[in-house]
């Protein structure tokens, strides 16, 4: 856009102003002149017609003397500011309100031809070359017994009418100037309300296109332009966040893959070149297997998260006993707990506690939470797993008494690949994806998972699931019957 749009509006305004002045100066002046001439001709024609039927008619029928008629015409001359003639068909001027009476040598209009006025009652010109300038000449015939005896002509200088035209034209110029000024105000308003915000938005889009997603776009407006700017800014911030997450993902994946790959390569080369003697091969092959399993686990977790975010999580909802799932999951960690002398304490509500969820996914959540709790628990400590029913919800809690989570890290423990400094020293095999996967699974069920922790005292993770009531079972049975067409 640059300044092209701005200059287009300026150019359009200048062209509009030019054509406005041109139209007023040409067509406007002509229209005003014609309107004034037409209005003046109509007014003078009424006077000429009245004179022809009164004073002029009385003159030709000898009912009025020449001097008497001359006095009346002189009076009307002052009133109308125009010359009044009584003229014979031959062109002889009988009376002229602007000149004394000439009885012996009256003036004559050479070439006078009354047929020129056939079908009209006025003309503009020098009246058969009699005047040195243009006049508006209006006439009315003087008749007696259906015979034209003469004519009444009223002449008014066009110079006076042009003065009136110029006065009206000046008013038009003033109105045009006011209109252009108001248009300029609208243009300035457009520049502030539309062009400047649009320029900011365009600059921002150029910055975003160049990769500068952290460019700040600020448009203080509550209209569509402000909404567009806010939406664009939000989009850029989300893209920037995604880009930052992608960079962190690549960095973390590279870090977590590099360590086992380095171990695998180093130990393999050491066994091949004889640095590690054959009797030690079993020990280091075990290490290679563990590192390979670590890579497989990391890859599987990455695929799981990718499926959660791209394809969405498809849940296989069934009714199951959450207490039984907790017992079975805890049983898989008996060997690990025995090695670290950790006691698993199950505090479960009731013999059975039915919930409706995806049993496989919930078992994965429990496995990840228990795995984390054992990793970060001290030897000779306890892990408590409890269930509580409240407000049609089952709350499952996994609490350890290990190293805990620093206060400034609690809000990040569910982020991908996130590991606190304490966990990096405590856990060398973690991928930093378990808690992120657990959160996505619980969210897919429409529930929440939270953590509370005190550094050096332990952590507690709690997630909720909907309780499966007996009424729900009856409703499902009736729904099934309705689907089968039974009453």
XYZ file of C-alpha atoms in Angstrom:
487
model
C 0.000 0.000 0.000
C 2.726 2.423 1.050
C 1.254 5.885 0.385
C -0.523 4.973 -2.862
C -3.975 4.828 -1.270
C -3.420 8.128 0.555
C -2.308 9.908 -2.635
C -5.230 8.397 -4.524
C -7.659 10.013 -2.113
C -5.780 13.344 -2.301
C -5.816 13.157 -6.098
C -9.510 12.280 -6.088
C -10.207 15.262 -3.825
C -8.244 17.651 -6.087
C -9.993 16.320 -9.200
C -13.329 16.723 -7.428
C -12.447 20.320 -6.482
C -11.287 21.142 -10.030
C -14.418 19.779 -11.667
C -16.557 21.479 -9.020
C -15.067 24.889 -9.853
C -15.210 24.124 -13.579
C -18.884 23.138 -13.432
C -19.855 26.224 -11.431
C -17.813 28.546 -13.684
C -19.256 27.157 -16.927
C -22.529 25.295 -16.610
C -23.421 27.008 -13.348
C -22.879 30.514 -14.767
C -24.861 29.669 -17.904
C -27.740 28.188 -15.915
C -27.881 31.150 -13.522
C -27.771 33.641 -16.448
C -30.551 31.855 -18.327
C -32.652 31.617 -15.184
C -32.250 35.342 -14.437
C -32.985 36.324 -18.075
C -36.073 34.109 -18.146
C -37.351 35.486 -14.827
C -36.734 39.121 -15.873
C -38.331 38.557 -19.295
C -41.466 37.143 -17.694
C -41.734 40.119 -15.350
C -41.155 42.672 -18.132
C -43.598 40.903 -20.467
C -46.378 41.355 -17.923
C -45.612 45.094 -17.820
C -45.360 45.350 -21.615
C -48.664 43.559 -22.067
C -50.331 45.836 -19.488
C -48.953 48.951 -21.208
C -50.095 47.774 -24.650
C -53.667 47.273 -23.443
C -53.862 50.596 -21.558
C -51.624 53.573 -22.330
C -50.513 52.484 -25.802
C -54.006 51.427 -26.842
C -55.438 54.755 -25.629
C -52.746 56.587 -27.628
C -53.648 54.847 -30.888
C -57.398 55.328 -30.330
C -56.890 59.002 -29.416
C -58.205 58.490 -25.918
C -54.968 59.786 -24.421
C -52.596 62.556 -25.432
C -48.971 61.886 -26.371
C -47.672 63.918 -23.401
C -49.868 62.036 -20.947
C -48.655 58.657 -22.182
C -45.055 59.961 -22.109
C -45.398 60.853 -18.424
C -46.728 57.380 -17.584
C -43.891 55.717 -19.473
C -41.299 57.892 -17.701
C -42.708 56.818 -14.365
C -42.593 53.134 -15.335
C -39.057 53.636 -16.668
C -37.887 54.679 -13.199
C -39.814 51.855 -11.584
C -38.571 49.118 -13.930
C -35.107 50.595 -14.554
C -35.678 49.884 -18.226
C -36.391 51.841 -21.453
C -39.979 51.645 -22.725
C -40.765 52.179 -26.399
C -43.902 52.472 -28.436
C -42.940 51.669 -32.012
C -44.818 51.442 -35.303
C -44.672 48.320 -37.507
C -42.398 50.305 -39.843
C -39.807 50.763 -37.102
C -40.673 54.373 -36.241
C -40.211 55.061 -32.513
C -43.320 56.963 -31.427
C -42.343 57.292 -27.754
C -39.112 56.589 -25.876
C -39.155 56.833 -22.079
C -35.442 57.671 -22.125
C -35.694 60.519 -24.702
C -37.846 63.608 -25.250
C -40.745 63.466 -27.709
C -39.614 63.960 -31.324
C -42.607 64.926 -33.422
C -40.868 66.331 -36.481
C -37.925 63.944 -36.756
C -38.626 60.800 -34.702
C -35.899 58.091 -34.632
C -36.363 54.949 -36.662
C -35.006 51.417 -36.170
C -33.495 50.466 -39.478
C -34.313 46.974 -40.607
C -36.973 46.385 -37.988
C -38.852 43.179 -38.684
C -41.581 42.070 -36.308
C -41.619 38.544 -37.762
C -38.356 37.883 -35.922
C -40.422 37.655 -32.729
C -42.858 35.096 -34.085
C -43.405 32.448 -31.408
C -41.474 34.291 -28.697
C -41.816 37.427 -26.669
C -38.215 38.464 -25.961
C -34.743 38.540 -27.464
C -31.204 39.272 -26.362
C -28.998 41.363 -28.569
C -28.399 44.880 -29.938
C -31.944 45.119 -31.378
C -31.273 45.330 -35.090
C -27.930 47.073 -34.454
C -29.670 49.976 -32.743
C -27.751 49.653 -29.436
C -24.006 49.476 -28.855
C -24.420 46.705 -26.264
C -26.705 43.767 -25.645
C -30.164 44.355 -24.249
C -32.990 42.155 -23.096
C -35.857 43.274 -25.325
C -39.419 42.224 -24.416
C -42.373 43.135 -26.617
C -46.164 43.049 -26.664
C -48.310 43.978 -29.703
C -50.774 46.885 -29.682
C -53.976 45.738 -31.346
C -57.225 47.409 -32.367
C -59.938 45.454 -34.066
C -57.726 42.407 -34.548
C -55.175 44.564 -36.316
C -51.664 45.268 -35.016
C -51.230 49.023 -34.702
C -47.770 48.955 -33.108
C -45.626 47.396 -30.431
C -44.567 48.064 -26.867
C -40.880 47.229 -26.285
C -39.139 47.244 -22.936
C -35.335 47.217 -23.119
C -33.117 46.376 -20.170
C -29.286 46.362 -20.399
C -27.773 42.891 -20.123
C -24.914 44.440 -18.124
C -27.306 44.895 -15.199
C -28.488 41.318 -15.471
C -24.870 40.100 -15.656
C -24.140 41.908 -12.400
C -26.966 39.977 -10.791
C -25.632 36.785 -12.411
C -22.154 37.421 -10.999
C -23.637 38.066 -7.573
C -25.513 34.753 -7.681
C -22.404 33.035 -9.048
C -20.353 34.348 -6.138
C -22.873 32.787 -3.788
C -22.393 29.481 -5.654
C -18.617 29.777 -5.278
C -19.018 30.378 -1.554
C -21.279 27.335 -1.229
C -18.794 25.272 -3.252
C -15.972 26.452 -1.011
C -17.931 25.457 2.103
C -18.685 22.070 0.546
C -15.001 21.522 -0.353
C -13.975 22.532 3.161
C -16.399 20.012 4.655
C -15.085 17.416 2.209
C -11.559 18.189 3.380
C -12.634 17.642 6.981
C -14.099 14.268 5.931
C -10.830 13.434 4.167
C -8.829 14.304 7.287
C -11.256 12.250 9.388
C -10.851 9.342 6.952
C -7.080 9.698 7.215
C -7.197 9.435 11.008
C -9.886 6.780 11.321
C -9.176 4.542 8.330
C -5.858 5.278 6.602
C -3.568 5.504 9.643
C -4.896 2.288 11.264
C -4.753 0.565 7.884
C -1.163 1.728 7.458
C -0.281 0.320 10.892
C -1.954 -2.974 10.023
C -0.121 -3.123 6.683
C 3.220 -2.414 8.359
C 2.488 -5.111 10.930
C 1.600 -7.673 8.251
C 4.873 -6.888 6.461
C 6.761 -7.453 9.710
C 4.912 -10.715 10.332
C 5.578 -11.840 6.754
C 9.305 -11.213 7.329
C 9.198 -13.403 10.421
C 9.069 -10.690 13.084
C 6.087 -12.153 14.925
C 6.874 -10.165 18.073
C 6.134 -6.831 16.347
C 3.620 -4.883 18.441
C 0.461 -3.705 16.672
C -1.645 -1.179 18.546
C -4.804 0.397 17.078
C -6.984 2.210 19.614
C -10.346 1.839 17.948
C -13.587 0.087 18.859
C -14.759 -0.400 15.254
C -14.050 -3.091 12.657
C -10.567 -1.679 12.043
C -9.667 -2.065 15.717
C -11.153 -5.566 15.745
C -9.092 -6.473 12.669
C -5.920 -5.153 14.300
C -6.635 -7.001 17.556
C -7.347 -10.227 15.668
C -4.180 -9.862 13.616
C -2.142 -9.136 16.743
C -3.628 -12.172 18.494
C -2.884 -14.336 15.461
C 0.731 -13.128 15.435
C 1.122 -13.791 19.152
C -0.252 -17.310 18.717
C 2.078 -17.918 15.778
C 4.986 -16.560 17.810
C 4.024 -18.809 20.687
C 3.822 -21.760 18.329
C 7.189 -20.881 16.840
C 8.741 -20.610 20.295
C 7.191 -23.931 21.269
C 8.505 -25.493 18.088
C 12.017 -24.225 18.835
C 11.786 -25.555 22.377
C 10.444 -28.859 21.047
C 13.352 -29.239 18.616
C 15.858 -28.241 21.293
C 14.397 -30.624 23.870
C 14.026 -33.517 21.430
C 17.605 -32.982 20.262
C 18.826 -32.941 23.863
C 16.842 -36.000 24.917
C 17.825 -37.978 21.810
C 21.483 -36.964 21.871
C 22.242 -38.435 25.302
C 21.101 -42.053 24.646
C 22.427 -41.996 21.086
C 25.819 -40.853 22.356
C 25.828 -43.673 24.924
C 24.818 -46.273 22.344
C 27.471 -45.091 19.870
C 30.211 -44.775 22.473
C 29.657 -48.156 24.129
C 29.229 -49.918 20.772
C 32.509 -48.517 19.458
C 34.248 -49.346 22.742
C 33.125 -52.975 22.511
C 34.096 -53.208 18.848
C 37.616 -51.793 19.257
C 38.291 -53.852 22.395
C 38.315 -50.963 24.863
C 35.632 -52.833 26.790
C 36.743 -56.447 27.374
C 34.386 -59.298 26.380
C 33.643 -60.212 29.973
C 32.120 -56.715 30.449
C 29.971 -56.862 27.305
C 26.839 -58.112 29.087
C 26.859 -55.141 31.461
C 27.164 -52.602 28.675
C 24.739 -54.412 26.386
C 22.214 -54.035 29.198
C 22.940 -50.295 29.194
C 22.441 -50.216 25.409
C 19.089 -51.993 25.784
C 17.994 -49.496 28.463
C 19.016 -46.537 26.304
C 17.171 -48.060 23.327
C 14.057 -48.508 25.462
C 14.406 -44.883 26.526
C 14.460 -43.807 22.849
C 11.438 -45.997 22.082
C 9.521 -44.531 25.035
C 10.377 -40.991 23.985
C 9.301 -41.674 20.394
C 6.030 -43.287 21.489
C 5.244 -40.364 23.786
C 5.911 -37.897 20.974
C 3.587 -39.828 18.652
C 0.923 -39.933 21.354
C 1.065 -36.154 21.890
C 1.044 -35.527 18.157
C -2.111 -37.627 17.741
C -3.757 -35.840 20.658
C -3.182 -32.442 19.086
C -3.716 -33.154 15.380
C -6.330 -35.915 15.113
C -7.993 -35.347 18.452
C -8.346 -37.993 21.128
C -10.978 -40.637 20.372
C -12.295 -42.003 23.665
C -13.720 -45.467 24.167
C -16.083 -44.664 27.033
C -17.093 -47.550 29.277
C -18.245 -47.983 32.858
C -15.555 -49.411 35.143
C -14.467 -49.482 38.760
C -11.796 -46.824 39.262
C -10.726 -48.444 42.536
C -9.911 -51.696 40.743
C -7.929 -49.858 38.046
C -5.915 -48.100 40.781
C -5.177 -51.427 42.524
C -4.058 -53.058 39.254
C -1.876 -50.089 38.272
C -0.283 -49.921 41.734
C 0.496 -53.665 41.535
C 2.718 -53.088 38.477
C 5.029 -50.887 40.582
C 5.497 -53.325 43.473
C 8.960 -54.380 42.343
C 10.181 -50.821 41.869
C 8.738 -49.749 45.213
C 10.328 -52.717 46.945
C 13.762 -51.708 45.593
C 13.376 -48.119 46.867
C 11.563 -49.225 50.020
C 8.566 -47.072 49.144
C 5.150 -47.898 50.618
C 2.059 -47.553 48.416
C -0.890 -46.602 50.611
C -4.315 -46.907 48.878
C -7.130 -44.934 50.522
C -10.135 -45.749 48.354
C -13.784 -44.806 48.840
C -16.051 -47.864 48.982
C -15.466 -51.333 47.618
C -16.358 -50.192 44.112
C -16.569 -46.720 42.613
C -17.981 -46.778 39.059
C -17.009 -44.064 36.604
C -17.628 -43.599 32.886
C -14.386 -42.966 31.004
C -11.796 -44.547 28.728
C -10.277 -47.183 30.999
C -7.095 -47.561 28.946
C -6.415 -43.818 28.860
C -7.146 -43.380 32.584
C -4.807 -46.282 33.349
C -2.122 -44.443 31.336
C -2.702 -41.306 33.424
C -2.379 -43.264 36.661
C 0.753 -44.988 35.374
C 2.406 -41.644 34.476
C 1.495 -40.066 37.824
C 2.711 -43.086 39.828
C 5.879 -43.332 37.759
C 6.657 -39.673 38.478
C 5.818 -40.023 42.163
C 8.187 -43.007 42.563
C 10.999 -41.311 40.638
C 10.956 -38.220 42.827
C 10.280 -39.917 46.180
C 12.983 -40.487 48.747
C 13.871 -43.951 49.935
C 11.853 -45.268 52.875
C 8.963 -42.908 52.045
C 5.253 -43.256 51.269
C 2.981 -42.630 48.291
C -0.744 -42.204 48.930
C -3.355 -42.892 46.262
C -6.868 -41.891 47.266
C -10.334 -41.544 45.759
C -13.023 -39.167 46.986
C -16.586 -38.760 45.766
C -17.997 -35.232 45.865
C -20.671 -33.371 43.851
C -21.115 -36.252 41.333
C -17.376 -36.298 40.742
C -14.640 -38.732 41.675
C -11.374 -37.067 42.633
C -8.288 -39.269 42.281
C -5.192 -38.090 44.158
C -1.575 -39.282 43.884
C 0.537 -37.784 46.666
C 4.245 -38.326 47.309
C 6.598 -37.015 49.999
C 9.641 -36.515 47.820
C 11.658 -33.552 46.570
C 8.620 -31.442 45.570
C 8.389 -28.811 42.853
C 9.800 -25.278 43.117
C 7.117 -22.602 43.382
C 8.134 -20.897 40.135
C 7.931 -24.187 38.221
C 4.476 -25.419 39.252
C 2.745 -23.623 36.380
C 5.038 -25.306 33.835
C 5.087 -28.960 34.929
C 2.412 -29.866 32.359
C 4.369 -28.322 29.474
C 6.062 -30.627 27.023
C 9.623 -31.623 27.859
C 9.611 -29.430 30.940
C 11.890 -30.608 33.723
C 12.793 -28.699 36.840
C 16.426 -28.394 37.809
C 15.737 -30.724 40.739
C 14.202 -33.367 38.491
C 17.148 -33.275 36.116
C 19.408 -34.256 38.972
C 17.029 -36.866 40.318
C 15.722 -38.415 37.081
C 18.043 -39.189 34.209
C 15.567 -41.228 32.131
C 12.469 -39.013 32.064
C 11.240 -37.519 28.791
C 9.260 -34.638 30.254
C 6.150 -35.755 28.337
C 4.247 -37.879 30.860
C 2.433 -35.072 32.627
C 1.637 -33.341 29.312
C 0.035 -36.558 28.031
C -1.904 -36.968 31.299
C -3.309 -33.440 31.021
C -4.429 -33.955 27.399
C -6.211 -37.199 28.318
C -8.057 -35.660 31.275
C -9.023 -32.611 29.219
C -10.394 -34.903 26.499
C -12.782 -36.272 29.148
C -13.922 -32.728 29.915
C -12.294 -32.824 33.357
C -9.348 -31.121 35.085
C -6.023 -32.131 36.591
C -4.217 -29.972 39.168
C -1.032 -30.053 41.216
C -0.070 -28.714 44.632
C 3.478 -28.986 45.842
C 5.944 -27.734 48.439
C 9.615 -27.948 47.660
C 11.329 -30.551 49.875
C 8.024 -31.930 51.206
C 6.368 -33.555 48.189
C 3.695 -33.102 45.514
C 0.065 -34.062 45.020
C -1.626 -34.502 41.628
C -5.442 -34.631 41.558
C -7.754 -35.262 38.615
C -11.517 -35.648 38.393
C -13.871 -38.063 36.630
C -17.686 -38.171 36.477
C -19.404 -40.608 38.832
C -21.596 -43.162 37.083
C -24.952 -43.146 38.881
C -27.554 -45.943 38.839
C -30.044 -43.544 37.219
C -27.635 -43.173 34.324
C -27.663 -46.945 33.868
C -31.488 -46.998 33.770
C -31.534 -44.169 31.242
C -29.123 -46.056 29.016
C -31.223 -49.212 29.252
C -34.371 -47.319 28.218
C -32.467 -45.587 25.404
C -31.295 -48.974 24.169
C -34.870 -50.308 24.197
C -36.096 -47.252 22.276
C -33.373 -47.777 19.665
C -34.459 -51.421 19.279
C -38.076 -50.362 18.798
C -39.351 -51.948 22.052
C -41.854 -50.346 24.498
